[in-house]
Tab-separated table of C-alpha atoms and ligand atoms in Angstrom:
chain	number	residue	atom	x	y	z
P	670	MET	CA	0.000	0.000	0.000
P	671	ARG	CA	1.410	3.385	-0.923
P	672	ILE	CA	0.849	6.140	1.620
P	673	ALA	CA	1.869	9.710	0.823
P	674	ASP	CA	5.329	10.733	2.047
P	675	ARG	CA	3.612	13.617	3.820
P	676	ILE	CA	2.540	11.346	6.682
P	677	GLY	CA	6.010	9.920	7.322
P	678	HIS	CA	7.316	13.485	7.139
P	679	ILE	CA	4.969	14.471	10.021
P	680	THR	CA	6.569	12.184	12.599
P	681	GLY	CA	10.051	12.468	11.128
P	682	GLY	CA	10.362	8.710	11.738
P	683	GLY	CA	11.145	9.127	15.466
P	684	SER	CA	9.164	7.907	18.461
P	685	ASP	CA	6.297	10.127	19.573
P	686	GLY	CA	7.691	10.320	23.128
P	687	TRP	CA	4.482	9.078	24.732
P	688	GLU	CA	5.682	5.576	25.740
P	689	ILE	CA	5.173	6.291	29.459
P	690	TYR	CA	1.654	7.409	28.766
P	691	TYR	CA	0.838	4.211	26.830
P	692	ARG	CA	2.486	2.013	29.509
P	693	THR	CA	0.409	3.766	32.169
P	694	ARG	CA	-2.812	3.164	30.261
P	695	GLU	CA	-1.985	-0.531	29.979
P	696	MET	CA	-1.302	-0.779	33.735
P	697	ILE	CA	-4.590	0.955	34.536
P	698	ALA	CA	-6.451	-1.292	32.087
P	699	ALA	CA	-4.917	-4.280	33.927
P	700	GLY	CA	-6.508	-2.986	37.131
P	701	GLU	CA	-3.486	-1.353	38.800
P	702	ARG	CA	-3.666	1.905	40.757
P	703	VAL	CA	-1.392	4.445	39.102
P	704	LEU	CA	-1.240	8.092	40.194
P	705	THR	CA	-1.293	9.650	36.737
P	706	LEU	CA	0.283	13.065	36.244
P	707	THR	CA	0.880	12.746	32.523
P	708	ILE	CA	-1.871	14.353	30.531
P	709	GLY	CA	-2.982	17.965	30.297
P	710	GLU	CA	-6.657	17.536	30.921
P	711	HIS	CA	-8.876	18.653	33.804
P	712	ASP	CA	-10.120	16.130	36.322
P	713	ILE	CA	-13.597	17.688	36.008
P	714	ARG	CA	-15.965	17.421	33.043
P	715	THR	CA	-17.642	20.202	31.060
P	716	ASP	CA	-20.064	22.213	33.225
P	717	ARG	CA	-23.682	21.014	33.141
P	718	ARG	CA	-24.966	24.475	32.119
P	719	ILE	CA	-22.752	24.455	29.032
P	720	LEU	CA	-23.995	20.980	28.114
P	721	ASP	CA	-27.582	22.167	28.588
P	722	ALA	CA	-26.922	25.086	26.224
P	723	MET	CA	-25.437	22.640	23.708
P	724	HIS	CA	-28.454	20.369	23.994
P	725	ALA	CA	-30.942	23.235	23.732
P	726	SER	CA	-29.229	24.484	20.575
P	727	ALA	CA	-29.224	21.048	18.939
P	728	ALA	CA	-32.845	20.422	19.985
P	729	ALA	CA	-33.808	23.775	18.442
P	730	GLY	CA	-32.592	22.479	15.087
P	731	ASN	CA	-28.991	23.756	14.878
P	732	THR	CA	-27.805	20.441	13.492
P	733	GLY	CA	-27.253	21.379	9.845
P	734	TYR	CA	-24.072	22.542	8.128
P	735	ALA	CA	-22.544	25.452	9.983
P	736	PHE	CA	-20.951	28.480	8.339
P	737	GLY	CA	-17.257	27.643	7.626
P	738	PRO	CA	-15.400	30.479	9.440
P	739	GLY	CA	-17.808	30.386	12.408
P	740	ASN	CA	-21.060	32.067	13.436
P	741	ARG	CA	-20.908	35.843	13.460
P	742	ASN	CA	-22.127	36.068	17.088
P	743	LEU	CA	-19.377	33.735	18.340
P	744	ARG	CA	-16.718	35.507	16.277
P	745	GLU	CA	-17.898	38.807	17.791
P	746	ALA	CA	-17.714	37.380	21.311
P	747	ILE	CA	-14.172	36.062	20.717
P	748	ALA	CA	-13.161	39.405	19.182
P	749	SER	CA	-14.458	41.384	22.161
P	750	ARG	CA	-12.860	38.969	24.657
P	751	THR	CA	-9.551	39.362	22.811
P	752	GLU	CA	-9.929	43.146	22.720
P	753	ALA	CA	-10.860	43.326	26.414
P	754	ARG	CA	-7.798	41.293	27.401
P	755	THR	CA	-5.285	42.875	25.089
P	756	GLY	CA	-6.569	46.396	24.578
P	757	HIS	CA	-5.938	45.942	20.874
P	758	PRO	CA	-8.855	46.654	18.513
P	759	THR	CA	-10.197	43.345	17.199
P	760	SER	CA	-13.084	42.783	14.785
P	761	TRP	CA	-15.070	39.599	14.170
P	762	LYS	CA	-13.428	39.637	10.727
P	763	ASN	CA	-10.088	38.887	12.429
P	764	VAL	CA	-11.513	35.702	13.953
P	765	VAL	CA	-11.888	32.235	12.429
P	766	VAL	CA	-13.463	29.484	14.558
P	767	THR	CA	-11.766	26.093	14.239
P	768	PRO	CA	-12.220	22.587	15.666
P	769	GLY	CA	-9.871	23.168	18.619
P	770	GLY	CA	-6.600	25.006	19.031
P	771	GLN	CA	-4.775	22.152	17.315
P	772	SER	CA	-6.707	22.725	14.118
P	773	ALA	CA	-6.045	26.464	14.478
P	774	LEU	CA	-2.297	25.779	14.704
P	775	PHE	CA	-2.452	23.588	11.611
P	776	ALA	CA	-4.572	26.024	9.577
P	777	THR	CA	-2.273	28.933	10.455
P	778	HIS	CA	0.894	27.098	9.449
P	779	MET	CA	-0.817	25.872	6.271
P	780	ALA	CA	-1.706	29.450	5.393
P	781	LEU	CA	1.834	30.752	5.991
P	782	LEU	CA	4.266	28.006	4.961
P	783	ASP	CA	4.873	26.394	1.586
P	784	ALA	CA	6.568	23.039	1.042
P	785	GLY	CA	10.316	23.396	1.642
P	786	ASP	CA	9.955	26.519	3.839
P	787	VAL	CA	11.212	26.614	7.414
P	788	GLY	CA	9.000	27.115	10.481
P	789	LEU	CA	10.603	27.795	13.880
P	790	HIS	CA	9.398	26.609	17.273
P	791	CYS	CA	10.991	26.642	20.724
P	792	ASP	CA	12.545	23.633	22.459
P	793	PRO	CA	11.063	22.269	24.738
P	794	PHE	CA	7.742	22.189	22.922
P	795	TYR	CA	4.187	20.887	23.047
P	796	ALA	CA	4.249	17.442	21.450
P	797	THR	CA	2.419	18.255	18.209
P	798	TYR	CA	4.411	21.372	17.220
P	799	PRO	CA	7.036	19.834	14.926
P	800	GLY	CA	4.473	17.546	13.288
P	801	THR	CA	2.087	20.433	12.700
P	802	ILE	CA	4.808	22.416	10.922
P	803	ARG	CA	5.977	19.375	8.948
P	804	ALA	CA	2.410	18.515	7.895
P	805	THR	CA	2.552	21.598	5.661
P	806	GLY	CA	5.590	20.168	3.853
P	807	ALA	CA	7.880	22.664	5.572
P	808	HIS	CA	10.874	21.904	7.826
P	809	ALA	CA	10.512	22.371	11.586
P	810	ARG	CA	13.566	24.054	13.125
P	811	ARG	CA	14.075	24.320	16.890
P	812	VAL	CA	15.092	27.401	18.852
P	813	PRO	CA	16.763	26.005	21.982
P	814	THR	CA	16.113	27.395	25.450
P	815	THR	CA	17.829	26.387	28.691
P	816	SER	CA	16.750	25.280	32.120
P	817	ASP	CA	19.038	27.757	33.887
P	818	ARG	CA	17.350	30.628	32.031
P	819	ASP	CA	13.862	29.285	32.875
P	820	PHE	CA	13.348	28.022	29.316
P	821	LEU	CA	12.721	31.567	28.045
P	822	PRO	CA	13.538	32.138	24.355
P	823	HIS	CA	16.091	34.864	23.621
P	824	GLU	CA	16.364	37.246	20.699
P	825	GLY	CA	19.893	36.158	19.752
P	826	ASP	CA	18.984	32.452	19.750
P	827	ILE	CA	16.019	33.115	17.483
P	828	LEU	CA	18.060	35.239	15.086
P	829	ALA	CA	20.836	32.627	14.980
P	830	ARG	CA	18.330	30.131	13.549
P	831	ALA	CA	16.127	32.435	11.506
P	832	THR	CA	17.868	32.173	8.143
P	833	GLY	CA	15.248	31.110	5.609
P	834	ALA	CA	12.487	30.862	8.237
P	835	LYS	CA	9.041	32.387	7.712
P	836	THR	CA	7.266	31.673	10.997
P	837	LEU	CA	8.020	31.446	14.715
P	838	LEU	CA	5.664	29.549	17.023
P	839	ILE	CA	5.708	30.482	20.716
P	840	ASN	CA	3.535	29.400	23.647
P	841	THR	CA	2.812	31.373	26.806
P	842	PRO	CA	1.781	30.254	29.422
P	843	ASN	CA	3.935	27.342	28.351
P	844	ASN	CA	3.353	23.648	27.972
P	845	PRO	CA	5.482	21.787	29.110
P	846	THR	CA	7.371	24.220	31.385
P	847	GLY	CA	4.583	26.206	33.108
P	848	VAL	CA	6.633	29.347	32.488
P	849	VAL	CA	4.834	32.604	31.596
P	850	TYR	CA	6.849	34.876	29.296
P	851	ASP	CA	7.530	38.294	30.801
P	852	ARG	CA	7.400	41.545	28.870
P	853	ALA	CA	11.180	41.744	28.321
P	854	THR	CA	11.210	38.230	26.840
P	855	LEU	CA	8.283	39.044	24.551
P	856	GLU	CA	9.941	42.302	23.468
P	857	GLY	CA	13.065	40.330	22.527
P	858	ILE	CA	10.956	37.864	20.553
P	859	ALA	CA	9.146	40.749	18.835
P	860	ARG	CA	12.455	42.414	17.860
P	861	ALA	CA	13.703	39.116	16.419
P	862	ALA	CA	10.447	38.660	14.473
P	863	VAL	CA	10.782	42.142	12.966
P	864	THR	CA	14.512	41.812	12.188
P	865	ALA	CA	14.103	38.402	10.523
P	866	ASP	CA	10.688	39.274	9.021
P	867	LEU	CA	8.901	36.358	10.694
P	868	TRP	CA	5.216	35.784	11.290
P	869	LEU	CA	4.766	35.262	15.030
P	870	ILE	CA	2.277	32.517	15.899
P	871	SER	CA	1.355	32.922	19.560
P	872	ASP	CA	-0.315	29.906	21.169
P	873	GLU	CA	-2.256	31.343	24.104
P	874	VAL	CA	-4.575	28.438	24.928
P	875	TYR	CA	-3.536	28.647	28.622
P	876	ASP	CA	-4.188	32.406	28.900
P	877	THR	CA	-6.595	31.986	31.838
P	878	GLN	CA	-4.131	29.942	33.888
P	879	VAL	CA	-1.675	32.472	35.259
P	880	TRP	CA	-0.689	32.232	38.926
P	881	GLN	CA	1.716	35.157	39.162
P	882	GLY	CA	2.023	38.321	37.090
P	883	ASP	CA	0.008	38.813	33.917
P	884	HIS	CA	-0.445	37.032	30.664
P	885	ILE	CA	0.849	39.369	27.946
P	886	SER	CA	-0.040	38.704	24.334
P	887	PRO	CA	2.734	39.743	21.920
P	888	ARG	CA	-0.043	40.993	19.619
P	889	THR	CA	-0.300	44.016	21.928
P	890	LEU	CA	3.348	45.052	21.528
P	891	PRO	CA	3.930	48.102	19.298
P	892	GLY	CA	3.857	47.200	15.600
P	893	MET	CA	3.228	43.495	16.219
P	894	ALA	CA	-0.503	43.132	15.441
P	895	ASP	CA	0.175	42.959	11.688
P	896	ARG	CA	2.564	40.035	12.017
P	897	THR	CA	1.066	38.160	14.998
P	898	ILE	CA	-1.501	35.389	14.935
P	899	VAL	CA	-3.081	34.362	18.223
P	900	ILE	CA	-4.255	30.784	18.772
P	901	GLY	CA	-7.050	30.375	21.329
P	902	SER	CA	-9.257	27.559	22.574
P	903	MET	CA	-12.119	26.730	24.926
P	904	SER	CA	-10.385	23.461	25.876
P	905	LYS	CA	-8.324	24.619	28.845
P	906	SER	CA	-10.168	27.803	29.882
P	907	HIS	CA	-13.621	26.183	30.062
P	908	ALA	CA	-12.845	22.452	30.493
P	909	MET	CA	-14.224	21.782	27.010
P	910	THR	CA	-11.421	19.653	25.558
P	911	GLY	CA	-13.818	17.227	23.862
P	912	SER	CA	-15.935	19.927	22.249
P	913	ARG	CA	-13.159	20.862	19.833
P	914	LEU	CA	-13.650	24.609	19.757
P	915	GLY	CA	-10.698	26.895	19.106
P	916	TRP	CA	-9.889	29.969	17.056
P	917	VAL	CA	-7.384	32.042	15.191
P	918	VAL	CA	-7.094	35.822	15.593
P	919	ALA	CA	-5.215	37.158	12.563
P	920	PRO	CA	-4.938	40.191	10.273
P	921	GLU	CA	-8.009	40.184	8.002
P	922	PRO	CA	-6.471	38.924	4.718
P	923	LEU	CA	-4.872	36.024	6.585
P	924	ALA	CA	-8.129	35.268	8.421
P	925	GLU	CA	-9.827	35.101	5.003
P	926	ALA	CA	-7.175	32.684	3.723
P	927	ILE	CA	-7.638	30.490	6.802
P	928	ALA	CA	-11.410	30.573	6.273
P	929	THR	CA	-10.894	29.315	2.697
P	930	LEU	CA	-8.813	26.458	4.066
P	931	ALA	CA	-11.512	25.701	6.666
P	932	THR	CA	-14.164	25.480	3.969
P	933	ASN	CA	-12.076	22.901	2.144
P	934	THR	CA	-10.981	20.854	5.157
P	935	THR	CA	-13.165	20.892	8.279
P	936	TYR	CA	-16.184	22.747	6.901
P	937	GLY	CA	-16.436	24.459	10.248
P	938	VAL	CA	-17.497	23.529	13.760
P	939	PRO	CA	-21.027	22.175	14.536
P	940	ALA	CA	-23.407	25.061	15.274
P	941	PHE	CA	-24.614	23.562	18.575
P	942	ILE	CA	-21.000	23.441	19.805
P	943	GLN	CA	-20.539	27.060	18.728
P	944	ASP	CA	-23.703	28.042	20.625
P	945	ALA	CA	-22.438	26.213	23.716
P	946	ALA	CA	-19.110	28.061	23.417
P	947	LEU	CA	-20.910	31.398	23.133
P	948	PHE	CA	-22.916	30.569	26.251
P	949	ALA	CA	-19.720	29.503	28.055
P	950	LEU	CA	-17.894	32.728	27.150
P	951	LYS	CA	-20.812	34.711	28.572
P	952	LEU	CA	-20.282	32.983	31.954
P	953	GLY	CA	-17.403	35.451	32.224
P	954	ASP	CA	-14.056	35.729	33.992
P	955	GLY	CA	-15.372	34.354	37.305
P	956	PHE	CA	-16.200	31.028	35.695
P	957	GLU	CA	-12.780	30.863	34.015
P	958	ALA	CA	-11.111	31.524	37.380
P	959	GLU	CA	-13.150	28.679	38.904
P	960	ILE	CA	-11.938	26.266	36.218
P	961	ALA	CA	-8.326	27.353	36.802
P	962	ALA	CA	-8.514	27.278	40.635
P	963	PRO	CA	-7.610	23.585	41.189
P	964	PHE	CA	-4.349	23.992	39.230
P	965	ARG	CA	-3.460	27.088	41.220
P	966	ARG	CA	-4.012	25.123	44.467
P	967	ARG	CA	-2.010	22.095	43.343
P	968	ARG	CA	0.909	24.244	42.238
P	969	GLU	CA	1.002	25.632	45.783
P	970	ILE	CA	0.933	22.076	47.178
P	971	ALA	CA	3.832	21.063	44.923
P	972	LEU	CA	5.918	24.111	45.849
P	973	ARG	CA	5.374	23.344	49.542
P	974	VAL	CA	6.214	19.637	49.206
P	975	LEU	CA	9.291	20.178	47.029
P	976	GLN	CA	10.680	23.117	49.022
P	977	GLY	CA	14.159	22.316	50.282
P	978	SER	CA	14.566	19.163	48.162
P	979	ASN	CA	18.190	18.332	47.368
P	980	ALA	CA	17.225	16.191	44.405
P	981	ILE	CA	14.660	18.372	42.636
P	982	ARG	CA	14.794	21.957	41.436
P	983	THR	CA	11.414	23.379	40.457
P	984	ILE	CA	11.476	25.569	37.351
P	985	PRO	CA	9.870	28.877	38.433
P	986	SER	CA	6.502	28.284	36.856
P	987	SER	CA	3.703	30.786	37.009
P	988	GLY	CA	1.056	29.349	34.708
P	989	ALA	CA	-0.594	26.482	32.845
P	990	MET	CA	-1.493	23.113	34.351
P	991	TYR	CA	2.099	21.851	34.567
P	992	LEU	CA	5.264	22.007	36.625
P	993	MET	CA	8.696	21.240	35.238
P	994	LEU	CA	11.120	19.572	37.644
P	995	ASP	CA	14.874	19.478	37.127
P	996	ILE	CA	16.057	16.055	38.373
P	997	ARG	CA	19.584	16.169	36.942
P	998	ALA	CA	21.050	16.034	40.468
P	999	THR	CA	19.977	12.377	40.610
P	1000	GLY	CA	22.188	11.575	37.604
P	1001	LEU	CA	19.210	9.939	35.880
P	1002	SER	CA	17.720	10.977	32.563
P	1003	GLY	CA	14.082	12.025	32.575
P	1004	ASN	CA	13.227	8.792	30.783
P	1005	ALA	CA	15.084	6.571	33.252
P	1006	PHE	CA	13.604	8.430	36.242
P	1007	ALA	CA	10.041	8.320	34.875
P	1008	ASN	CA	10.221	4.608	34.009
P	1009	LYS	CA	11.684	3.686	37.406
P	1010	LEU	CA	9.112	5.854	39.196
P	1011	LEU	CA	6.327	4.114	37.306
P	1012	ASP	CA	7.724	0.646	38.024
P	1013	GLU	CA	8.523	1.184	41.693
P	1014	GLU	CA	5.988	3.746	42.863
P	1015	ARG	CA	3.177	3.456	40.309
P	1016	ILE	CA	3.372	7.206	39.679
P	1017	ALA	CA	3.308	8.397	36.069
P	1018	VAL	CA	4.953	11.642	34.945
P	1019	MET	CA	6.216	12.689	31.531
P	1020	PRO	CA	9.982	12.610	30.906
P	1021	GLY	CA	11.339	15.951	29.719
P	1022	GLU	CA	12.889	14.177	26.732
P	1023	SER	CA	9.341	13.761	25.349
P	1024	PHE	CA	9.258	17.529	24.769
P	1025	GLY	CA	12.656	18.072	23.173
P	1026	ASP	CA	16.379	18.025	23.917
P	1027	ALA	CA	16.328	21.171	26.053
P	1028	SER	CA	14.248	19.506	28.775
P	1029	ALA	CA	16.309	16.308	29.015
P	1030	GLY	CA	16.892	15.438	32.673
P	1031	HIS	CA	13.598	17.033	33.648
P	1032	LEU	CA	10.064	15.833	34.315
P	1033	ARG	CA	6.740	17.398	33.455
P	1034	VAL	CA	4.154	16.986	36.183
P	1035	ALA	CA	0.523	17.683	35.251
P	1036	LEU	CA	-1.544	19.272	38.038
P	1037	THR	CA	-4.525	17.197	37.052
P	1038	ILE	CA	-5.522	14.851	39.881
P	1039	ALA	CA	-7.447	15.500	43.125
P	1040	ASP	CA	-5.518	17.545	45.713
P	1041	ASP	CA	-5.037	14.712	48.239
P	1042	GLN	CA	-3.821	12.266	45.596
P	1043	PHE	CA	-1.642	14.966	44.084
P	1044	GLU	CA	-0.017	15.671	47.448
P	1045	GLU	CA	0.566	11.936	47.965
P	1046	ALA	CA	2.119	11.601	44.491
P	1047	LEU	CA	4.450	14.586	44.960
P	1048	THR	CA	5.495	13.512	48.461
P	1049	ARG	CA	6.377	10.024	47.232
P	1050	LEU	CA	8.062	11.414	44.106
P	1051	ALA	CA	10.238	13.708	46.258
P	1052	ALA	CA	11.245	10.822	48.568
P	1053	PHE	CA	11.974	8.619	45.546
P	1054	ALA	CA	14.174	11.362	44.054
P	1055	GLU	CA	16.171	11.680	47.307
P	1056	ARG	CA	16.856	7.928	47.202
P	1057	GLN	CA	18.302	8.244	43.677
P	1058	LEU	CA	20.941	10.791	44.681
P	1059	PRO	CA	24.443	9.449	44.077
F	1954	LIG	N1	-1.443	24.196	22.387
F	1954	LIG	C1	-0.957	23.702	23.530
F	1954	LIG	C2	0.271	24.301	24.103
F	1954	LIG	C3	-1.587	22.608	24.156
F	1954	LIG	O1	-1.078	22.126	25.294
F	1954	LIG	C4	-2.744	22.052	23.565
F	1954	LIG	C5	-3.457	20.860	24.153
F	1954	LIG	N2	-2.815	20.102	25.073
F	1954	LIG	C6	-3.209	22.624	22.363
F	1954	LIG	C7	-2.544	23.693	21.819
F	1954	LIG	C8	-4.396	22.110	21.634
F	1954	LIG	O2	-5.553	22.120	22.389
F	1954	LIG	P1	-6.976	22.009	21.741
F	1954	LIG	O3	-6.844	21.484	20.353
F	1954	LIG	O4	-7.747	21.078	22.625
F	1954	LIG	O5	-7.517	23.402	21.759
């Protein structure tokens, strides 16, 4: 059977880095108790009121083909939310609704990269980033960051890799590191984007999960709105991962191009999901804070438990539903540590190596199980780490 080279090009032939996750699922299926801190998904389900709105919309007959770029009322709501948060004028014409942030990332790269082009992304990275860039036929090139500089990307490192590149994908608050980019970092990124004439694709799907300081969108920096595309989603902010509702905010001609792509790929998002998303957005900031609250609490628990550890350094994280732990003092790789922890303690975390070379010797801990279980997992993880010290 002949399958297009495009698909092999997406994975680059390597492993997908999710072996721990698959092993954990098998253990759980075999009836074992595993404290699972691997995946970035809430431990609550979508709010009943949002489901009721979805049901009411479907029952009222909104089950036919939806309009490709999204319903005008939802696009207006996303535009005004974006404008309220960023202070930058945003029209519904800048917004295209997509089936999740992932689809928004793909559509944006498709609209900006041709086969053979180069798209940049930071290392460490969210698992799908290189594949999303490669799916367009372009090459994915990494901009390295370092643990000792809190995994923040620097202007010089971007410029050193920018030759021939057309796009730069960044993510703040960050998965996998939990780091929120400060203004100085974003200004450096913006200068690099201008100097190297790059489109800046800013993945802001965790914008409601900030524990310290503020989320700053680079779209608000002087002169950046014309070259910045913001990726948003209801998945993390409203616990609606399964609804597949995301968006792109882009300059109008680019939004039109992305809408053309949507018409010829997804044909839009079901209207009853769009109506549920509109209802959910109208629940306001208070609801979003409620959804984020458990992660805020668990981060505090982790900082308390890990304080004073000789084996673990916590990367100063201030957002998203993750913590990155530096376990290099143990002499183990992230992979070796995570596999041993799973075997001996039945605790599952993601090895840093799953997210790139820059986070080797680290672990990503998802803040996604009940507080008491989370505290148990972190306490046992910390004791396990101490025992590994040479
Ligand atoms: N970007 C980042 C950084 C993510 O972590 C995720 C999901 N884990 C996504 C985008 C995609 O989310 P969704 O498609 O559910 O909106």
